[in-house]
CSV table of N, CA, C and O in Angstrom, one decimal:
chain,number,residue,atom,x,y,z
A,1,UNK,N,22.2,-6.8,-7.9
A,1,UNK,CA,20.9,-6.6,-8.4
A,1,UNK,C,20.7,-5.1,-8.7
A,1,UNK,O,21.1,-4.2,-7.9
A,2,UNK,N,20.0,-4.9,-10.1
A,2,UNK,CA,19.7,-3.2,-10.2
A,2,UNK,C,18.4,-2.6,-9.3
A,2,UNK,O,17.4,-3.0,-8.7
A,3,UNK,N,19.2,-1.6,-9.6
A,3,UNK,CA,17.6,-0.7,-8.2
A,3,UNK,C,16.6,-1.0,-9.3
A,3,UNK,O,16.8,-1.1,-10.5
A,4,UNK,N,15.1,-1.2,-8.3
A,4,UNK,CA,14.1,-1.2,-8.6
A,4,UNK,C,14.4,-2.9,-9.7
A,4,UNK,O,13.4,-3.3,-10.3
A,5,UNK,N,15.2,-3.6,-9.8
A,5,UNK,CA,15.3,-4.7,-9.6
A,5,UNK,C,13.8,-6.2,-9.7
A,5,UNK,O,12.6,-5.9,-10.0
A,6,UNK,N,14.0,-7.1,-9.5
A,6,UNK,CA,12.8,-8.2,-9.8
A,6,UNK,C,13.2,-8.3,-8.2
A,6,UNK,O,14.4,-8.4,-8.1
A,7,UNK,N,12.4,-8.3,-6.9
A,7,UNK,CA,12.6,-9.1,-6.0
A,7,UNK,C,12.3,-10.4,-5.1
A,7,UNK,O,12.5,-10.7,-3.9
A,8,UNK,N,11.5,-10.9,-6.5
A,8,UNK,CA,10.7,-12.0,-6.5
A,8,UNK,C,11.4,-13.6,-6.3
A,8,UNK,O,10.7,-14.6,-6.0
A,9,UNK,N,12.9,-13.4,-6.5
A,9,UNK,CA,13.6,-14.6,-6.5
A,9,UNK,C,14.6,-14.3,-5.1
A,9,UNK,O,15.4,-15.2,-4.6
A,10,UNK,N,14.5,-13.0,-4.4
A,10,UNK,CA,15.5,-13.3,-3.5
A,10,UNK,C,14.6,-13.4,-2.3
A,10,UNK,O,13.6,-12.6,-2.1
A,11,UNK,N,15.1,-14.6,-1.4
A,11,UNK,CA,14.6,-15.0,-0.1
A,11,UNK,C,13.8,-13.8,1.1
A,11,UNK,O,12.6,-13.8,1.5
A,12,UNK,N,14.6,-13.0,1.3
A,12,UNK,CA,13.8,-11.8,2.6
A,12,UNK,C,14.1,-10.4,1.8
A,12,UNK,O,14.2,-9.4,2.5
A,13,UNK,N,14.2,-10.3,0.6
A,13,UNK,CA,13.7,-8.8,0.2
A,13,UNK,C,12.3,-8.5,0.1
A,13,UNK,O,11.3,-9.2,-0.3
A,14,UNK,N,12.3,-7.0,0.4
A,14,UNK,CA,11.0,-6.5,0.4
A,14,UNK,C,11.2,-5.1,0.4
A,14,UNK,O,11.8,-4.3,1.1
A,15,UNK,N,10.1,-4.9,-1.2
A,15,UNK,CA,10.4,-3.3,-0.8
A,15,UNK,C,9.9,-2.6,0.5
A,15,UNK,O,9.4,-3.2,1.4
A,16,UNK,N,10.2,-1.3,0.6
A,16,UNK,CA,9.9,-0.7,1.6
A,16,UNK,C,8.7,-0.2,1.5
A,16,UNK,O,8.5,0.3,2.6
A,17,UNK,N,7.9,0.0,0.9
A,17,UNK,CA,6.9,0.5,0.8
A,17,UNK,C,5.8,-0.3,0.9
A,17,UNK,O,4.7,0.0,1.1
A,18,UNK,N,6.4,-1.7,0.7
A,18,UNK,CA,5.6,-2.9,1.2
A,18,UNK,C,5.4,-3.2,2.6
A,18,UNK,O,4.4,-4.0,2.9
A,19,UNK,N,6.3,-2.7,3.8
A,19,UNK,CA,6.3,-2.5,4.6
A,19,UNK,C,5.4,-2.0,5.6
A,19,UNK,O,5.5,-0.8,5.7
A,20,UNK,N,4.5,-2.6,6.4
A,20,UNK,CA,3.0,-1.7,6.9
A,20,UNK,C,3.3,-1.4,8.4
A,20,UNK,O,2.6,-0.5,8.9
A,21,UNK,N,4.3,-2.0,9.3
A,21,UNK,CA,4.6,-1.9,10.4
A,21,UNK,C,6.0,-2.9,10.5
A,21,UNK,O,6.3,-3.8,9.7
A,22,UNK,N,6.6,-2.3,11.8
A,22,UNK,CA,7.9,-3.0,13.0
A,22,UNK,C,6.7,-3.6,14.4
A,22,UNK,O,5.8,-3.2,15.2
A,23,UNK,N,7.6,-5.1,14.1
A,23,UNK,CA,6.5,-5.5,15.5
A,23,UNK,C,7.9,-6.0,16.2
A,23,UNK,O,8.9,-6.4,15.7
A,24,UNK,N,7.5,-5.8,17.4
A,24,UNK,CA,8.7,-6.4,18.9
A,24,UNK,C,7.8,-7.6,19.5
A,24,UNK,O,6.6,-7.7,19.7
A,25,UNK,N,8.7,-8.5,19.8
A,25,UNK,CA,8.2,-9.3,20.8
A,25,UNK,C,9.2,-10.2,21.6
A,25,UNK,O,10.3,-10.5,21.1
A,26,UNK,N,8.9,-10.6,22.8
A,26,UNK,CA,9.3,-11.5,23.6
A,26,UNK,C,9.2,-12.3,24.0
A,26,UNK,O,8.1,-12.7,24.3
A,27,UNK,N,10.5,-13.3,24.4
A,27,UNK,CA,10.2,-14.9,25.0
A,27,UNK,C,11.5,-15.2,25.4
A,27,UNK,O,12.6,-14.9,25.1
A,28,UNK,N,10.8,-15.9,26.6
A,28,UNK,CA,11.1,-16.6,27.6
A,28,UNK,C,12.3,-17.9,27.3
A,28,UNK,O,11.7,-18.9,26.9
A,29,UNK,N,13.5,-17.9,27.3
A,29,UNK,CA,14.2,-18.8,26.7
A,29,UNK,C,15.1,-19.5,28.0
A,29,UNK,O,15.6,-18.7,28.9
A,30,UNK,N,15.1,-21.0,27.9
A,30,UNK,CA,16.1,-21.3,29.0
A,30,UNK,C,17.2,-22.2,28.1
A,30,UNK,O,17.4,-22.5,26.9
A,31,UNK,N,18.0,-22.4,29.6
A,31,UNK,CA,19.3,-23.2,28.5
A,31,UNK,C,19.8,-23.9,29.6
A,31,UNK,O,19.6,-23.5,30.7
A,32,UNK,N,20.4,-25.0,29.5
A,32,UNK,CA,21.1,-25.6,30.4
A,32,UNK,C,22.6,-26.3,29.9
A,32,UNK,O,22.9,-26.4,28.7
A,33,UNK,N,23.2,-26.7,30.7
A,33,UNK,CA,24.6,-26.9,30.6
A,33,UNK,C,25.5,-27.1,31.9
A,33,UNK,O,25.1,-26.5,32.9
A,34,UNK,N,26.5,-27.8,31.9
A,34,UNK,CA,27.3,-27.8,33.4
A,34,UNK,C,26.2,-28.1,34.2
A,34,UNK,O,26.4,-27.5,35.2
A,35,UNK,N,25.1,-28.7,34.1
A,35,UNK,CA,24.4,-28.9,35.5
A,35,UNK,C,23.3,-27.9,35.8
A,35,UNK,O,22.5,-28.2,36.6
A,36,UNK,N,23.3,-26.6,35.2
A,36,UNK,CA,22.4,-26.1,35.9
A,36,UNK,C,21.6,-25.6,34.5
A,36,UNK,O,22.0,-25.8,33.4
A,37,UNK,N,20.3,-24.8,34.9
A,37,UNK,CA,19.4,-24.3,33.9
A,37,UNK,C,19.5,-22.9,34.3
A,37,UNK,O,19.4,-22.5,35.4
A,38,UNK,N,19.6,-22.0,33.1
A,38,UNK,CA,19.0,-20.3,33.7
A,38,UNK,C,17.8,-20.6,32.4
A,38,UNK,O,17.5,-21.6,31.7
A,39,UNK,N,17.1,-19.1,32.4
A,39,UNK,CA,16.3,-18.4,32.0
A,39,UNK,C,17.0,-17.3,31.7
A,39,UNK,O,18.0,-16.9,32.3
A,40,UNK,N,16.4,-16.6,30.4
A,40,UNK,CA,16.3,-14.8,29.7
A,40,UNK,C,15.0,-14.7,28.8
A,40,UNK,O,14.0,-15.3,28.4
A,41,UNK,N,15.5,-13.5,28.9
A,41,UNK,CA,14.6,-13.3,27.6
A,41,UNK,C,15.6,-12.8,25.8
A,41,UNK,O,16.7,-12.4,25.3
A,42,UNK,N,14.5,-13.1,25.7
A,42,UNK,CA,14.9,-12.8,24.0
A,42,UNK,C,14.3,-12.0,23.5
A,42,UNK,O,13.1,-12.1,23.9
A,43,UNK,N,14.4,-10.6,22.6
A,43,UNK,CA,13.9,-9.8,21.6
A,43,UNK,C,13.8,-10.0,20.6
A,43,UNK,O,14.9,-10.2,20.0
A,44,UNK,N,12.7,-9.9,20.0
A,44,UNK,CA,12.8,-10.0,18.0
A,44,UNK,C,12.0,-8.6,17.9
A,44,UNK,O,11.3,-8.0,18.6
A,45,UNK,N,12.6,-8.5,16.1
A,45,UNK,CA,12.3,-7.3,16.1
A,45,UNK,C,11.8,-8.0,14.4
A,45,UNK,O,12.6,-8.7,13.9
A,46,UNK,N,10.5,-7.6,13.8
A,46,UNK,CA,10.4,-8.2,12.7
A,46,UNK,C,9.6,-6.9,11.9
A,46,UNK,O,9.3,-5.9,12.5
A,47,UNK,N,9.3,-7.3,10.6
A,47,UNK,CA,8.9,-6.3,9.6
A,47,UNK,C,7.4,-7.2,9.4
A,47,UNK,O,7.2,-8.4,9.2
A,48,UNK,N,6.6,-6.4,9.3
A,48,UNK,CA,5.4,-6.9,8.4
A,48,UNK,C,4.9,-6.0,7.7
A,48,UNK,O,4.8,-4.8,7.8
A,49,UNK,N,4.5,-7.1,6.3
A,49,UNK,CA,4.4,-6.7,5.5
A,49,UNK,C,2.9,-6.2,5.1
A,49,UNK,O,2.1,-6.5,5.9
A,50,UNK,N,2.5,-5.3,4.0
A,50,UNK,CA,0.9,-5.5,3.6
A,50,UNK,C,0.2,-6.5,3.8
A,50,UNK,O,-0.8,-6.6,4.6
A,51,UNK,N,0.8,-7.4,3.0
A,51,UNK,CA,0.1,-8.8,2.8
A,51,UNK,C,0.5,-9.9,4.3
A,51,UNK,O,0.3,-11.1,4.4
A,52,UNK,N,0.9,-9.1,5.1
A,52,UNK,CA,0.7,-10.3,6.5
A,52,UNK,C,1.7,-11.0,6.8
A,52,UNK,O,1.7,-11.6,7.9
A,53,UNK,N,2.8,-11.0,5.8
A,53,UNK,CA,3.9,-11.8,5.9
A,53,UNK,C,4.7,-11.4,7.3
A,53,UNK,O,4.3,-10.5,8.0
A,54,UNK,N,5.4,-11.8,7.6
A,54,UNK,CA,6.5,-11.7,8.7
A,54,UNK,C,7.6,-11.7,8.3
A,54,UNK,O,7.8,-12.6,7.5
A,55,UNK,N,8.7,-10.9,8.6
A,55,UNK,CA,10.5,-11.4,8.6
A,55,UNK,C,10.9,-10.9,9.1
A,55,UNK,O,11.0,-9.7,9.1
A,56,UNK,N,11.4,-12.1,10.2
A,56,UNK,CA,12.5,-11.6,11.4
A,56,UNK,C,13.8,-10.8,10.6
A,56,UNK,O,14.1,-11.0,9.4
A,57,UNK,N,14.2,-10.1,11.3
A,57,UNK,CA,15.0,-8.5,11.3
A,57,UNK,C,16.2,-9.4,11.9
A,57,UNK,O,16.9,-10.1,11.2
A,58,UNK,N,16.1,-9.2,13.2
A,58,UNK,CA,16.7,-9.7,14.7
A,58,UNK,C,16.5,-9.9,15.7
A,58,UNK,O,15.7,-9.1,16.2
A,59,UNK,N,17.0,-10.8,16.6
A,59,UNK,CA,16.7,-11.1,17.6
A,59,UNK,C,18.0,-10.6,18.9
A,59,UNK,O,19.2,-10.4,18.6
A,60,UNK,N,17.5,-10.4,20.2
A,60,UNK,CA,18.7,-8.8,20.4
A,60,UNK,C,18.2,-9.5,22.4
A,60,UNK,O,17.1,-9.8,22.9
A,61,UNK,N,19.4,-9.6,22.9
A,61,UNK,CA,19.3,-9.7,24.5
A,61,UNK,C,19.0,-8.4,25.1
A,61,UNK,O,18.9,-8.4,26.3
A,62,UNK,N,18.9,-7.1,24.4
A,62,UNK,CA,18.8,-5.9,25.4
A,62,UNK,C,17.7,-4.9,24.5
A,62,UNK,O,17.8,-4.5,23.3
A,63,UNK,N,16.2,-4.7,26.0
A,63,UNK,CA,15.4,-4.6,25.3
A,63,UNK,C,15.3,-3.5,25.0
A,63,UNK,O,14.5,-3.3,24.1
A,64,UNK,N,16.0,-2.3,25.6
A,64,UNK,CA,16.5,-1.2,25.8
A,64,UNK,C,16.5,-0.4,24.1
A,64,UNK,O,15.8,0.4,23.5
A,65,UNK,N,18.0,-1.5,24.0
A,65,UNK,CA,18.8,-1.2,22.9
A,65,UNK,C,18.1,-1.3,21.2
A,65,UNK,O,18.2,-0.7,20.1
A,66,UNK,N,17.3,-2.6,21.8
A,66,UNK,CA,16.0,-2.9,20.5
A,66,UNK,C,14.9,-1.8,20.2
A,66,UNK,O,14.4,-1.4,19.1
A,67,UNK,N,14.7,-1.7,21.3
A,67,UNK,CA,13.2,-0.3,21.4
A,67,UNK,C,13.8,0.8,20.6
A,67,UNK,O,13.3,1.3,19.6
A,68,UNK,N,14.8,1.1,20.9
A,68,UNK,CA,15.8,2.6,20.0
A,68,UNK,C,15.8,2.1,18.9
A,68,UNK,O,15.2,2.8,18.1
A,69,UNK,N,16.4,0.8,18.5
A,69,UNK,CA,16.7,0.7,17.1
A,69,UNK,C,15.2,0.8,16.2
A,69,UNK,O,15.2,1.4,15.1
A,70,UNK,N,14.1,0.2,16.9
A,70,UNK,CA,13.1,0.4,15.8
A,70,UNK,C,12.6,1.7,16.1
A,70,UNK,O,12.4,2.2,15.0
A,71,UNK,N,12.3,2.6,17.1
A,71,UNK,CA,11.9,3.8,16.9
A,71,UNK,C,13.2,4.2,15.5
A,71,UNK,O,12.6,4.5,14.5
A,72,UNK,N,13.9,4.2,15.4
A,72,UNK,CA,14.7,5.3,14.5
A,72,UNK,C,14.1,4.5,13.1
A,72,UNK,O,13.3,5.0,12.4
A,73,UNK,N,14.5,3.4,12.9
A,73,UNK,CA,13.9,2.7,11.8
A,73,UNK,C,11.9,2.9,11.6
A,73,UNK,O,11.5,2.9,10.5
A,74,UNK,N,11.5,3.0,12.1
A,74,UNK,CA,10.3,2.9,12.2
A,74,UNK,C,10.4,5.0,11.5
A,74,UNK,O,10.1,5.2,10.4
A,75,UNK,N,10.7,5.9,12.4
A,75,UNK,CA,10.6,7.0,11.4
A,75,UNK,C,11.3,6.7,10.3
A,75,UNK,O,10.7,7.0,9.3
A,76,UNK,N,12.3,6.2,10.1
A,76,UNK,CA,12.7,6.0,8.7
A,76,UNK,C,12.0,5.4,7.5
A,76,UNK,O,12.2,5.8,6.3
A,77,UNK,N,11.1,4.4,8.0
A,77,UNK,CA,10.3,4.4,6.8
A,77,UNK,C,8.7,4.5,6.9
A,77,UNK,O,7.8,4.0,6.2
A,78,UNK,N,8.6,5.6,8.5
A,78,UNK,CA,7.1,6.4,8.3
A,78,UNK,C,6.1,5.0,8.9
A,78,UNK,O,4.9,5.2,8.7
A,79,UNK,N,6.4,4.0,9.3
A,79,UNK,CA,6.1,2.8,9.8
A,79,UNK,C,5.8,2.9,11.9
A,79,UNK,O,6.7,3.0,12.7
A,80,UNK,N,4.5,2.7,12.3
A,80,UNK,CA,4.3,2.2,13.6
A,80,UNK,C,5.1,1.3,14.1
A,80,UNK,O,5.7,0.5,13.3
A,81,UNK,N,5.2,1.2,15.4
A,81,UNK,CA,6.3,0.3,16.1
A,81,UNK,C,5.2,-0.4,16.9
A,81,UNK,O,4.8,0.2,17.9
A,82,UNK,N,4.6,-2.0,16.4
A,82,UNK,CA,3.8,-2.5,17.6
A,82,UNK,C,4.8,-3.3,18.4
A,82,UNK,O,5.8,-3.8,18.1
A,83,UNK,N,4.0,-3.0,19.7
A,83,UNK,CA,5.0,-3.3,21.1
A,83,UNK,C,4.1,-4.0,21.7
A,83,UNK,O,2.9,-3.5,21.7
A,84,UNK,N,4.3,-5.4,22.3
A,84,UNK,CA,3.5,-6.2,23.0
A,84,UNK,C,4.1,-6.5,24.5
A,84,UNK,O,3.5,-7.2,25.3
């Protein structure tokens, strides 16, 4: 695709400037197998848009490691980091 491009036909592009915040969130996920059940948690890290849209980024076992990635992304495109 050329820069500045149509991005109307591809699935999760979005310019960046469409971009109004990074939101984090968490949940509670269990699993079972062999007999027993655990619990974790899960991180997502998603983009929202002007218009309200959502698109998951990724979803990340360390919450640590998540919080850094969107502070640096979040200055990178001048964007708030909501944290719940």
């Amino acid at each position: 695709m050329a820069l500045g491009g149509d991005l109307s036909k591809q699935k999760d592009a979005v310019r960046l400037a469409d971009i109004q915040a990074l939101q984090l969130l968490s949940e509670r996920c269990t699993s079972s197998g062999n007999g027993s059940r655990r619990s974790y948690y899960s991180y997502e890290l998603n983009l929202i848009l002007n218009d309200g849209k959502r698109i998951n980024v990724m979803d990340h076992g360390n919450k640590a490691a998540l919080v850094e990635d969107a502070k640096v992304i979040s200055i990178f495109l001048d964007v708030p980091v909501w944290d719940r």
